[in-house]
Coordinates of C-alpha atoms in Angstrom, one line a residue:
M3 CA 81.7 5.2 32.6
L4 CA 78.5 4.1 34.2
E5 CA 75.5 2.9 32.2
T6 CA 71.8 2.5 33.0
L7 CA 70.3 -1.0 32.4
I8 CA 66.8 -0.9 30.8
F9 CA 65.0 -4.3 30.9
S10 CA 61.4 -3.0 31.3
K11 CA 59.1 -0.4 30.0
K12 CA 58.7 0.7 33.6
N13 CA 62.3 1.5 34.1
Q14 CA 63.2 5.1 34.9
I15 CA 65.2 6.7 32.1
L16 CA 68.3 8.7 33.2
N17 CA 69.0 11.1 30.4
N18 CA 72.6 11.8 31.6
K19 CA 73.6 8.2 31.4
K20 CA 74.1 5.8 28.5
K21 CA 71.2 3.4 28.3
I22 CA 71.8 -0.3 27.7
I23 CA 68.5 -1.7 26.4
I24 CA 68.1 -5.5 26.6
G25 CA 66.1 -5.7 23.4
E26 CA 64.6 -3.7 20.6
W27 CA 61.1 -4.8 21.5
L28 CA 61.2 -2.4 24.4
I29 CA 61.4 0.6 22.2
A30 CA 59.9 -0.6 18.9
G31 CA 58.4 2.3 17.1
K32 CA 59.7 4.8 19.8
K33 CA 63.4 5.0 19.0
D34 CA 63.2 8.8 18.4
N35 CA 62.3 9.2 22.0
Y36 CA 65.7 7.9 23.1
K37 CA 69.2 9.3 23.0
N38 CA 72.6 7.9 23.9
Y39 CA 71.6 4.2 24.0
E40 CA 72.7 0.8 22.9
I41 CA 70.4 -2.1 22.1
I42 CA 71.5 -5.6 22.9
K43 CA 71.3 -7.8 19.8
Y44 CA 70.2 -11.4 19.8
N45 CA 72.3 -13.5 17.4
Q46 CA 72.5 -17.1 18.5
N47 CA 73.9 -19.6 16.2
K48 CA 72.9 -23.3 16.0
I49 CA 75.8 -24.5 18.2
D50 CA 75.0 -22.0 21.0
K51 CA 71.3 -22.9 20.8
L52 CA 72.1 -26.6 21.1
K53 CA 74.4 -26.1 24.0
E54 CA 71.7 -24.1 25.8
F55 CA 69.1 -26.7 25.0
N56 CA 71.3 -29.5 26.4
Y57 CA 72.2 -27.4 29.5
V58 CA 68.5 -26.8 30.2
K59 CA 67.8 -30.6 29.9
T60 CA 70.6 -31.3 32.4
I61 CA 69.1 -28.8 34.9
Y62 CA 65.6 -30.1 34.3
K63 CA 66.7 -33.7 35.2
R64 CA 68.4 -32.5 38.4
V65 CA 65.5 -30.3 39.5
L66 CA 62.9 -33.1 38.8
K67 CA 65.0 -35.5 40.8
N68 CA 65.2 -33.1 43.8
L69 CA 61.6 -32.1 43.7
T70 CA 60.3 -35.6 43.8
P71 CA 60.9 -36.3 47.6
I72 CA 59.5 -32.9 48.5
L73 CA 56.3 -33.3 46.5
N74 CA 55.9 -36.7 48.0
E75 CA 56.2 -35.2 51.5
L76 CA 53.8 -32.3 50.8
N77 CA 51.2 -34.6 49.1
H78 CA 51.7 -37.7 51.3
K79 CA 52.7 -39.8 48.4
K80 CA 55.4 -42.4 47.5
F81 CA 55.5 -41.5 43.8
R82 CA 58.4 -42.2 41.5
E83 CA 60.3 -39.5 39.7
K84 CA 58.7 -40.6 36.4
D85 CA 55.2 -40.2 38.0
W86 CA 55.7 -36.6 39.0
E87 CA 57.3 -35.9 35.6
I88 CA 53.8 -36.4 34.0
L89 CA 52.5 -33.5 36.0
L90 CA 55.6 -31.3 36.0
F91 CA 57.3 -31.7 32.6
Y92 CA 55.7 -28.9 30.6
F93 CA 55.8 -26.3 33.5
L94 CA 59.3 -27.2 34.5
S95 CA 60.9 -27.4 31.0
N96 CA 59.3 -24.0 30.1
Y97 CA 60.2 -22.2 33.3
I98 CA 63.8 -23.4 33.3
F99 CA 64.3 -22.4 29.7
F100 CA 62.8 -18.9 30.1
A101 CA 64.7 -18.3 33.3
Y102 CA 68.0 -19.4 31.8
D103 CA 67.5 -17.4 28.7
K104 CA 67.3 -14.3 30.9
W105 CA 70.0 -15.5 33.3
K106 CA 72.7 -15.8 30.7
L107 CA 71.9 -12.4 29.2
I108 CA 72.1 -10.6 32.5
K109 CA 75.3 -12.4 33.4
K110 CA 76.8 -11.3 30.1
L111 CA 75.8 -7.7 30.6
K112 CA 77.3 -7.7 34.1
K113 CA 80.6 -8.8 32.7
N114 CA 80.6 -6.2 29.8
F115 CA 79.2 -3.1 31.5
N116 CA 79.4 -1.0 34.6
F117 CA 75.9 -0.1 35.8
V118 CA 74.5 2.4 38.1
P119 CA 72.2 0.8 40.7
V120 CA 69.5 -1.0 38.6
Q121 CA 65.9 -0.2 39.2
V122 CA 64.1 -3.6 39.8
F123 CA 60.5 -4.3 40.7
S124 CA 58.8 -6.3 43.5
Y125 CA 55.2 -7.5 43.5
G126 CA 52.9 -8.6 46.2
K127 CA 53.4 -11.9 48.0
N128 CA 52.6 -14.9 45.7
Y129 CA 51.5 -12.5 42.9
F130 CA 52.7 -14.9 40.3
L131 CA 51.4 -18.1 42.0
Q132 CA 48.8 -19.5 39.7
E133 CA 46.3 -22.4 40.2
S134 CA 47.0 -24.4 37.1
S135 CA 49.6 -25.3 34.4
L136 CA 47.6 -23.4 31.8
Y137 CA 47.3 -20.1 33.9
F138 CA 51.1 -20.3 34.6
Y139 CA 51.9 -20.7 30.8
N140 CA 49.6 -17.8 29.9
Q141 CA 51.4 -15.7 32.5
L142 CA 54.7 -16.2 30.7
K143 CA 53.5 -13.8 27.9
T144 CA 52.9 -10.9 30.2
D145 CA 55.2 -7.8 30.8
N146 CA 54.8 -8.1 34.6
W147 CA 56.2 -11.6 34.5
D148 CA 59.2 -10.5 32.6
D149 CA 59.8 -7.6 34.9
W150 CA 59.6 -9.9 38.0
L151 CA 61.9 -12.6 36.6
Y152 CA 64.5 -10.1 35.4
S153 CA 64.4 -8.4 38.8
Q154 CA 64.9 -11.7 40.6
I155 CA 67.8 -12.6 38.4
I156 CA 69.5 -9.2 38.8
K157 CA 69.2 -9.5 42.6
A158 CA 70.5 -13.1 42.5
Q159 CA 73.5 -12.1 40.5
K160 CA 74.3 -9.4 43.1
F161 CA 73.9 -6.2 41.1
R162 CA 73.6 -3.0 42.9
Y163 CA 69.9 -2.2 42.7
I164 CA 67.0 0.1 43.8
E165 CA 63.7 -1.7 44.3
K166 CA 60.4 -0.3 43.4
K167 CA 57.1 -1.9 44.7
I168 CA 54.4 -2.4 42.1
N169 CA 51.0 -2.2 43.6
T170 CA 48.8 -4.3 41.3
V171 CA 45.5 -5.6 42.4
V172 CA 44.5 -9.0 41.1
S173 CA 40.8 -9.5 40.6
K174 CA 39.9 -13.0 41.4
A175 CA 36.7 -14.8 40.4
K176 CA 34.7 -16.4 43.2
A177 CA 35.7 -19.8 44.3
F178 CA 33.6 -22.5 42.5
D179 CA 33.6 -26.1 41.3
N180 CA 31.4 -28.3 39.2
L181 CA 31.3 -31.3 41.5
K182 CA 27.5 -31.2 42.0
K183 CA 27.1 -31.6 38.2
L184 CA 29.7 -34.3 38.1
K185 CA 28.1 -36.3 40.9
L186 CA 24.7 -36.1 39.2
Q187 CA 26.2 -37.3 35.9
K188 CA 27.8 -40.2 37.8
L189 CA 24.4 -41.3 39.1
L190 CA 22.8 -41.0 35.6
F191 CA 25.4 -42.9 33.6
L192 CA 26.8 -46.4 33.7
R193 CA 30.3 -47.1 35.0
N194 CA 32.9 -46.7 32.3
D195 CA 34.9 -49.9 31.8
N196 CA 36.4 -48.9 28.5
N197 CA 39.9 -50.3 27.9
Y198 CA 40.9 -47.3 25.7
F199 CA 40.7 -43.8 26.9
L200 CA 40.9 -41.5 23.8
K201 CA 41.1 -37.9 25.0
S202 CA 41.8 -34.8 22.8
L203 CA 43.3 -36.7 19.9
A204 CA 44.6 -34.8 16.9
L205 CA 42.4 -36.8 14.5
P206 CA 39.4 -35.9 12.3
K207 CA 36.1 -36.1 14.2
S208 CA 34.9 -39.0 12.1
T209 CA 38.1 -41.0 12.6
K210 CA 37.8 -40.5 16.4
I211 CA 34.2 -41.8 16.4
K212 CA 35.1 -44.9 14.3
L213 CA 38.1 -45.5 16.5
N214 CA 36.1 -45.4 19.7
L215 CA 33.4 -47.7 18.2
K216 CA 36.0 -50.3 17.1
L217 CA 38.1 -50.2 20.3
N218 CA 35.4 -49.7 23.0
K219 CA 32.2 -50.6 21.2
N220 CA 30.6 -47.4 22.4
L221 CA 30.8 -43.6 22.3
R222 CA 31.4 -41.3 25.2
I223 CA 31.5 -37.6 25.6
Y224 CA 33.9 -37.1 28.5
N225 CA 33.4 -34.5 31.2
D226 CA 36.1 -32.7 33.1
I227 CA 36.7 -30.9 36.4
Y228 CA 36.4 -27.2 36.5
F229 CA 37.2 -25.2 39.6
S230 CA 38.9 -22.3 41.3
K231 CA 39.6 -22.7 45.0
H232 CA 42.0 -19.8 46.0
R233 CA 43.5 -21.9 48.7
K234 CA 46.2 -20.2 50.7
A235 CA 49.8 -21.2 49.8
I236 CA 51.3 -23.5 52.4
T237 CA 54.6 -22.4 54.1
K238 CA 56.1 -25.8 53.5
R239 CA 56.6 -24.8 49.9
N240 CA 59.8 -23.2 51.2
L241 CA 61.3 -26.7 51.6
I242 CA 62.2 -26.3 48.0
K243 CA 64.5 -23.4 48.8
K244 CA 66.6 -25.7 51.1
I245 CA 67.7 -27.8 48.1
K246 CA 71.4 -27.2 47.6
S247 CA 73.4 -26.8 44.4
K248 CA 76.8 -25.7 43.4
D249 CA 75.3 -24.4 40.1
Q250 CA 74.2 -20.8 40.7
F251 CA 71.5 -20.9 38.1
E252 CA 70.1 -24.2 39.4
K253 CA 70.0 -22.7 43.0
F254 CA 68.1 -19.8 41.5
I255 CA 65.4 -22.2 40.2
Y256 CA 65.0 -23.7 43.7
D257 CA 64.8 -20.3 45.3
T258 CA 62.0 -19.0 43.0
L259 CA 59.9 -22.2 42.6
P260 CA 58.0 -21.8 45.8
E261 CA 56.6 -18.5 44.5
I262 CA 55.4 -19.9 41.1
L263 CA 54.8 -23.7 41.4
P264 CA 51.1 -24.0 40.5
K265 CA 48.7 -24.8 43.3
N266 CA 47.4 -27.8 41.5
Y267 CA 50.7 -29.5 42.2
I268 CA 50.4 -29.0 46.0
E269 CA 47.4 -27.2 47.6
N270 CA 44.8 -28.4 45.1
Y271 CA 46.3 -31.8 44.5
N272 CA 44.2 -33.9 46.9
F273 CA 41.0 -32.1 45.8
I274 CA 41.7 -33.0 42.2
E275 CA 42.6 -36.6 43.0
E276 CA 39.5 -37.1 45.1
S277 CA 37.3 -35.4 42.5
I278 CA 38.5 -37.6 39.6
K279 CA 36.3 -40.5 40.9
F280 CA 33.2 -38.4 39.9
L281 CA 34.3 -38.2 36.2
N282 CA 33.0 -40.5 33.6
W283 CA 36.5 -41.5 32.6
P284 CA 37.5 -45.2 32.4
K285 CA 38.1 -46.9 35.7
K286 CA 40.9 -49.2 34.6
P287 CA 42.0 -48.3 31.1
K288 CA 44.7 -50.3 29.4
I289 CA 45.7 -47.4 27.2
I290 CA 45.4 -43.6 27.7
F291 CA 45.8 -41.9 24.3
T292 CA 46.0 -38.1 23.8
S293 CA 47.6 -35.4 21.7
F294 CA 47.0 -32.3 23.9
D295 CA 45.8 -33.0 27.5
H296 CA 49.3 -33.9 28.8
Y297 CA 50.2 -30.2 28.5
F298 CA 47.7 -28.2 30.5
N299 CA 44.9 -30.5 31.8
D300 CA 46.1 -31.1 35.4
S301 CA 43.2 -33.4 36.2
F302 CA 44.1 -35.6 33.3
K303 CA 47.7 -35.6 34.3
I304 CA 46.9 -36.6 37.9
Y305 CA 44.5 -39.3 36.6
T306 CA 47.2 -40.6 34.3
I307 CA 49.8 -40.7 37.1
N308 CA 47.5 -43.0 39.2
K309 CA 46.5 -45.2 36.3
T310 CA 50.0 -45.7 34.9
R311 CA 51.0 -46.7 38.4
D312 CA 48.3 -49.4 38.1
S313 CA 49.7 -50.7 34.8
S314 CA 47.9 -48.4 32.3
K315 CA 50.1 -47.1 29.4
L316 CA 50.2 -43.5 28.2
Y317 CA 50.4 -43.0 24.4
I318 CA 50.8 -39.6 22.7
L319 CA 50.0 -38.8 19.1
Q320 CA 51.9 -36.0 17.4
H321 CA 49.6 -33.0 16.7
G322 CA 51.7 -30.9 14.3
H323 CA 55.0 -30.6 12.6
Q324 CA 57.3 -31.8 15.4
G325 CA 60.5 -33.8 15.9
H326 CA 62.4 -32.9 12.8
H327 CA 64.9 -30.6 14.5
D328 CA 67.2 -30.8 17.6
F329 CA 65.4 -28.2 19.8
C330 CA 62.0 -29.8 19.8
G331 CA 60.0 -30.0 23.0
T332 CA 58.9 -33.6 22.1
Y333 CA 62.1 -34.6 23.9
Y334 CA 60.2 -34.2 27.1
E335 CA 56.9 -35.7 25.8
K336 CA 58.7 -38.9 24.8
K337 CA 60.1 -39.2 28.3
I338 CA 56.6 -39.4 29.9
C339 CA 54.9 -41.8 27.5
S340 CA 55.2 -45.5 26.6
K341 CA 54.7 -44.8 22.9
Y342 CA 54.9 -41.7 20.9
F343 CA 53.2 -41.8 17.4
T344 CA 54.6 -39.6 14.7
W345 CA 53.2 -38.4 11.3
G346 CA 55.5 -40.9 9.6
N347 CA 59.0 -40.0 10.8
K348 CA 61.0 -42.9 12.2
S349 CA 63.4 -42.4 15.0
L350 CA 66.3 -44.1 16.8
E351 CA 64.3 -43.9 20.0
K352 CA 62.6 -47.2 20.8
N353 CA 59.2 -45.7 21.9
V354 CA 58.7 -43.7 18.7
L355 CA 56.4 -45.3 16.1
P356 CA 55.6 -43.9 12.7
L357 CA 52.0 -43.7 11.6
F358 CA 50.7 -41.2 9.0
C359 CA 49.6 -37.6 8.7
P360 CA 46.2 -37.7 10.4
T361 CA 45.1 -34.2 9.5
T362 CA 45.2 -35.0 5.8
S363 CA 44.0 -38.7 5.9
G364 CA 41.1 -39.3 3.5
Q365 CA 41.3 -35.7 2.3
I366 CA 40.8 -35.2 -1.5
I367 CA 41.3 -31.6 -2.4
K368 CA 39.8 -30.4 -5.7
K369 CA 41.4 -27.2 -7.1
N370 CA 39.3 -24.2 -7.8
I371 CA 41.9 -21.6 -9.0
K372 CA 41.2 -18.0 -8.3
K373 CA 44.7 -16.5 -8.0
Y374 CA 48.3 -17.5 -8.7
L375 CA 50.1 -17.4 -5.3
L376 CA 49.2 -17.8 -1.6
I377 CA 52.0 -16.7 0.7
S378 CA 51.6 -17.9 4.3
Y379 CA 53.4 -16.3 7.2
T380 CA 53.3 -16.1 11.0
E381 CA 53.3 -13.1 13.4
F382 CA 56.1 -14.3 15.6
S383 CA 57.0 -12.9 19.0
L384 CA 58.9 -9.6 19.4
K385 CA 60.1 -10.3 22.9
P386 CA 62.0 -13.5 23.7
W387 CA 59.6 -16.5 23.5
K388 CA 60.0 -20.3 23.9
Q389 CA 62.9 -22.4 22.5
Q390 CA 62.3 -23.1 18.8
V391 CA 64.0 -23.0 15.4
Y392 CA 61.5 -20.3 14.3
P393 CA 61.9 -16.6 15.1
R394 CA 61.6 -16.1 18.9
V395 CA 62.7 -12.5 19.4
I396 CA 62.4 -9.2 17.5
D397 CA 65.9 -9.5 15.9
E398 CA 64.9 -12.8 14.3
T399 CA 61.3 -11.6 13.5
N400 CA 62.8 -8.6 11.7
L401 CA 64.9 -10.9 9.6
Y402 CA 61.9 -13.1 8.8
K403 CA 59.8 -10.0 8.0
D404 CA 62.5 -8.5 5.7
N405 CA 62.7 -11.9 3.8
I406 CA 59.0 -11.8 3.1
I407 CA 59.1 -8.2 1.9
N408 CA 62.2 -8.9 -0.3
L409 CA 60.4 -11.9 -1.7
I410 CA 57.4 -9.8 -2.7
K411 CA 59.7 -7.1 -4.2
S412 CA 61.4 -9.8 -6.3
L413 CA 58.1 -10.8 -7.9
N414 CA 57.2 -9.0 -11.2
K415 CA 54.3 -6.6 -11.4
D416 CA 51.9 -9.2 -12.9
L417 CA 52.6 -11.7 -10.1
K418 CA 52.2 -9.0 -7.4
K419 CA 48.6 -8.5 -8.6
R420 CA 47.9 -12.2 -8.3
I421 CA 49.0 -13.0 -4.8
A422 CA 47.2 -13.3 -1.5
L423 CA 48.7 -13.4 2.0
K424 CA 47.5 -15.6 4.8
V425 CA 48.7 -14.8 8.3
Y426 CA 48.7 -16.9 11.4
N427 CA 48.4 -14.7 14.5
S428 CA 48.1 -16.1 18.0
D429 CA 48.3 -13.0 20.1
G430 CA 46.5 -10.4 18.0
K431 CA 49.6 -8.4 17.1
K432 CA 50.2 -7.2 13.5
Y433 CA 53.8 -6.2 13.5
I434 CA 54.8 -8.0 10.3
T435 CA 51.4 -7.3 8.6
N436 CA 51.7 -3.6 9.2
E437 CA 55.2 -3.4 7.8
I438 CA 54.1 -5.3 4.7
K439 CA 51.2 -2.9 4.2
K440 CA 53.5 0.1 4.4
K441 CA 55.7 -1.3 1.5
F442 CA 52.9 -2.6 -0.7
K443 CA 49.5 -1.2 -1.5
N444 CA 46.4 -3.2 -2.6
L445 CA 47.7 -6.6 -1.5
D446 CA 45.0 -9.1 -0.7
F447 CA 45.1 -10.4 2.9
I448 CA 42.7 -13.3 3.6
S449 CA 41.2 -13.8 7.0
I450 CA 41.7 -17.1 8.7
N451 CA 38.9 -19.3 10.0
K452 CA 40.4 -21.3 12.9
S453 CA 38.1 -24.2 12.2
K454 CA 39.7 -24.7 8.8
R455 CA 43.1 -26.3 8.1
G456 CA 45.7 -24.3 6.3
F457 CA 45.6 -26.5 3.2
E458 CA 41.9 -25.9 2.7
Y459 CA 42.8 -22.4 1.5
S460 CA 45.4 -23.6 -0.9
K461 CA 42.9 -25.2 -3.3
N462 CA 42.1 -21.7 -4.7
Y463 CA 45.7 -21.0 -5.7
K464 CA 48.1 -22.4 -8.3
L465 CA 51.0 -22.4 -5.8
S466 CA 51.3 -22.1 -2.1
I467 CA 54.4 -20.5 -0.6
E468 CA 55.3 -21.3 3.0
T469 CA 57.9 -19.2 4.8
I470 CA 58.8 -21.5 7.6
N471 CA 59.2 -25.3 7.9
S472 CA 56.0 -25.9 9.7
T473 CA 52.7 -27.9 9.8
G474 CA 51.3 -26.1 6.7
F475 CA 54.3 -27.1 4.6
I476 CA 54.2 -30.7 5.8
E477 CA 50.4 -31.1 5.2
L478 CA 50.6 -29.7 1.7
L479 CA 53.4 -32.1 0.8
S480 CA 51.4 -35.0 2.3
L481 CA 48.4 -34.0 0.1
N482 CA 50.7 -33.6 -3.0
M483 CA 49.5 -30.0 -3.5
P484 CA 52.0 -27.7 -5.2
V485 CA 54.0 -25.8 -2.5
I486 CA 57.4 -24.4 -2.1
L487 CA 59.2 -23.4 1.1
I488 CA 61.2 -20.1 1.0
T489 CA 63.0 -19.6 4.2
D490 CA 66.3 -18.4 5.8
K491 CA 68.9 -21.0 6.8
K492 CA 68.9 -19.5 10.2
F493 CA 65.4 -20.9 10.7
F494 CA 66.1 -24.2 9.1
H495 CA 67.6 -26.8 11.4
I496 CA 67.1 -30.5 10.6
K497 CA 68.3 -33.6 12.5
K498 CA 71.0 -35.5 10.8
E499 CA 68.8 -38.6 10.5
Y500 CA 66.3 -36.6 8.4
K501 CA 68.7 -34.4 6.3
K502 CA 68.8 -36.8 3.4
F503 CA 65.0 -36.5 2.9
Y504 CA 65.0 -32.7 3.0
D505 CA 68.0 -32.6 0.6
Q506 CA 65.8 -34.2 -2.0
L507 CA 63.3 -31.4 -1.7
I508 CA 66.1 -28.8 -2.1
K509 CA 67.3 -30.6 -5.3
C510 CA 63.9 -30.4 -7.0
N511 CA 63.2 -26.8 -6.1
V512 CA 60.6 -27.4 -3.4
I513 CA 62.8 -25.6 -0.8
F514 CA 64.7 -22.3 -1.4
F515 CA 67.0 -20.3 0.8
D516 CA 67.5 -17.5 -1.8
K517 CA 64.6 -15.2 -2.3
K518 CA 65.6 -14.0 -5.8
K519 CA 66.2 -17.5 -7.1
A520 CA 62.8 -18.5 -5.7
A521 CA 61.1 -15.5 -7.4
N522 CA 62.8 -16.3 -10.7
F523 CA 61.7 -19.9 -10.4
I524 CA 58.1 -18.9 -9.7
K525 CA 58.1 -16.4 -12.6
D526 CA 59.4 -19.1 -15.0
N527 CA 57.1 -21.8 -13.9
I528 CA 53.9 -20.2 -12.7
N529 CA 52.0 -20.9 -15.9
N530 CA 53.1 -24.5 -15.9
I531 CA 53.2 -25.4 -12.2
D532 CA 51.6 -28.7 -12.6
T533 CA 54.1 -29.7 -15.3
W534 CA 56.9 -29.1 -12.8
W535 CA 55.2 -30.5 -9.8
F536 CA 53.9 -33.7 -11.4
H537 CA 57.1 -34.3 -13.3
K538 CA 58.4 -37.9 -12.7
N539 CA 61.6 -36.6 -11.1
T540 CA 59.8 -34.1 -8.8
Q541 CA 57.2 -36.6 -7.7
K542 CA 59.8 -39.3 -6.9
K543 CA 61.6 -36.9 -4.5
I544 CA 58.4 -35.7 -2.9
K545 CA 57.2 -39.3 -2.4
Y546 CA 60.6 -40.2 -0.9
F547 CA 60.2 -37.4 1.6
C548 CA 56.6 -38.1 2.5
D549 CA 57.0 -41.8 2.8
H550 CA 59.5 -41.2 5.6
L551 CA 58.3 -38.0 7.3
C552 CA 54.6 -37.3 6.5
K553 CA 52.8 -40.3 5.1
Y554 CA 49.5 -39.7 3.3
E555 CA 46.8 -42.2 4.1
D556 CA 44.0 -42.0 1.5
D557 CA 41.9 -44.9 3.0
L558 CA 40.5 -44.0 6.4
N559 CA 39.6 -47.6 7.2
N560 CA 43.2 -48.6 6.4
G561 CA 44.4 -45.7 8.6
L562 CA 42.1 -46.8 11.4
N563 CA 43.5 -50.4 11.2
K564 CA 47.1 -49.1 11.4
I565 CA 46.3 -47.1 14.6
I566 CA 44.4 -50.1 16.1
K567 CA 47.3 -52.4 15.2
E568 CA 49.8 -50.2 17.1
I569 CA 47.8 -49.5 20.2
I570 CA 46.1 -52.8 21.1

């Protein structure tokens, strides 16, 4: 029996054939329009996820090694592998993961089904070639990107296929740059001889000001390079395709990289490097310290490559709940920096140093109770997204959604009247929110102000309920504000070295995996939350956790001294 493979909303539907649909997100809300179909389910266990993560790391290392001489040739450099890694790591780790996630699925489908020629899609030359790391990353969220990548994989795995050209016009802004402004600023301001370059640090504004004054004896507002050049892609990019590999998937990466490797890595590289001299950044910093700019700021990354080659050190400060599980992207961040500072968690890795939770340092929250419960949740992705322990595809998002709905159902009528829901939503979709509203009427949904931290909302509630082991949960623990985590074991993976700390929270009812038990606990204790939370036994276990994983620093000056001690 022949089947039709459906991997895109653009795929032609053959009514006389059974349809194999690669995921429920393609037909969410439209199932009644389809007949004779099978939806592929995503049900990865922890072992499979870990194998995949380790395989991706292996391919990443080989690709980075093989790209280094080619990038040196194209940019006329003699950089080391670890130099190029500063520029490439976030792009490369994400692309390899996303590509492999689709590669293994298509490979499995080819083995299990017999397809009629698959309709694939082709786009104009270099349609997916972006200027910067940021533009590439944003592209990963688009349907066109998914359609192109699936199409490339299907052809590489030698399916029979029919190709359809997609005529999409890309509107490009006019070429521009801000060099004139930067050159003028360079004339007006003194040379920057600061030893410490503090850029986009995840610290309170007042702390950053004090830190700059103590380390550099001055304050600087740093400028940046903004441009769009639309340079033509050079044909020498195709040197990457000549890299050989016995691994079919690895070879696929080399074959597709010339079409997607951002222009800032090749065509715009020299322009950026030459333009950096007009920035008001330090000329010879001892330390470069950031929390965010190593991801998407290509000018910062190229600056850092050159400075670290001259003996500067790159330090990275953790910016959220990271490093507690085995699938964390901090694996790559720790590879590119000399020191990685955490919110308190120690590590077996030599370059990892514990500090404290900077977002809560010096914060004293006074309660102003208006309602009983604040339930926080996140609108997770419906189609496959990046590697994480959280829901990353509709099958997992549905499980997460159902757990929240079942939790609310388990609460008694009185409690249901006294709850509010706070949602984190990065892409504007309201899949979970709409489903909750269908089940329950008159629930109070509070709007989020992005300038406020999550814990700032919790002061108005007796108890905060977190539904995923994330930054919000860690910050509330650090502040010693009553909170419980109610989650599914599927989304709860902890490194062995940190398990003993989390076990203490499970023992004192701060973490639940059973919705009904959690609901009963809330019902029995809601009128005496502080009695439970501030009980000697509960506080002892919370302190044990926080002292090792999310230290609270009440004295800002003491916190500053700790940072200074570690970086000078």
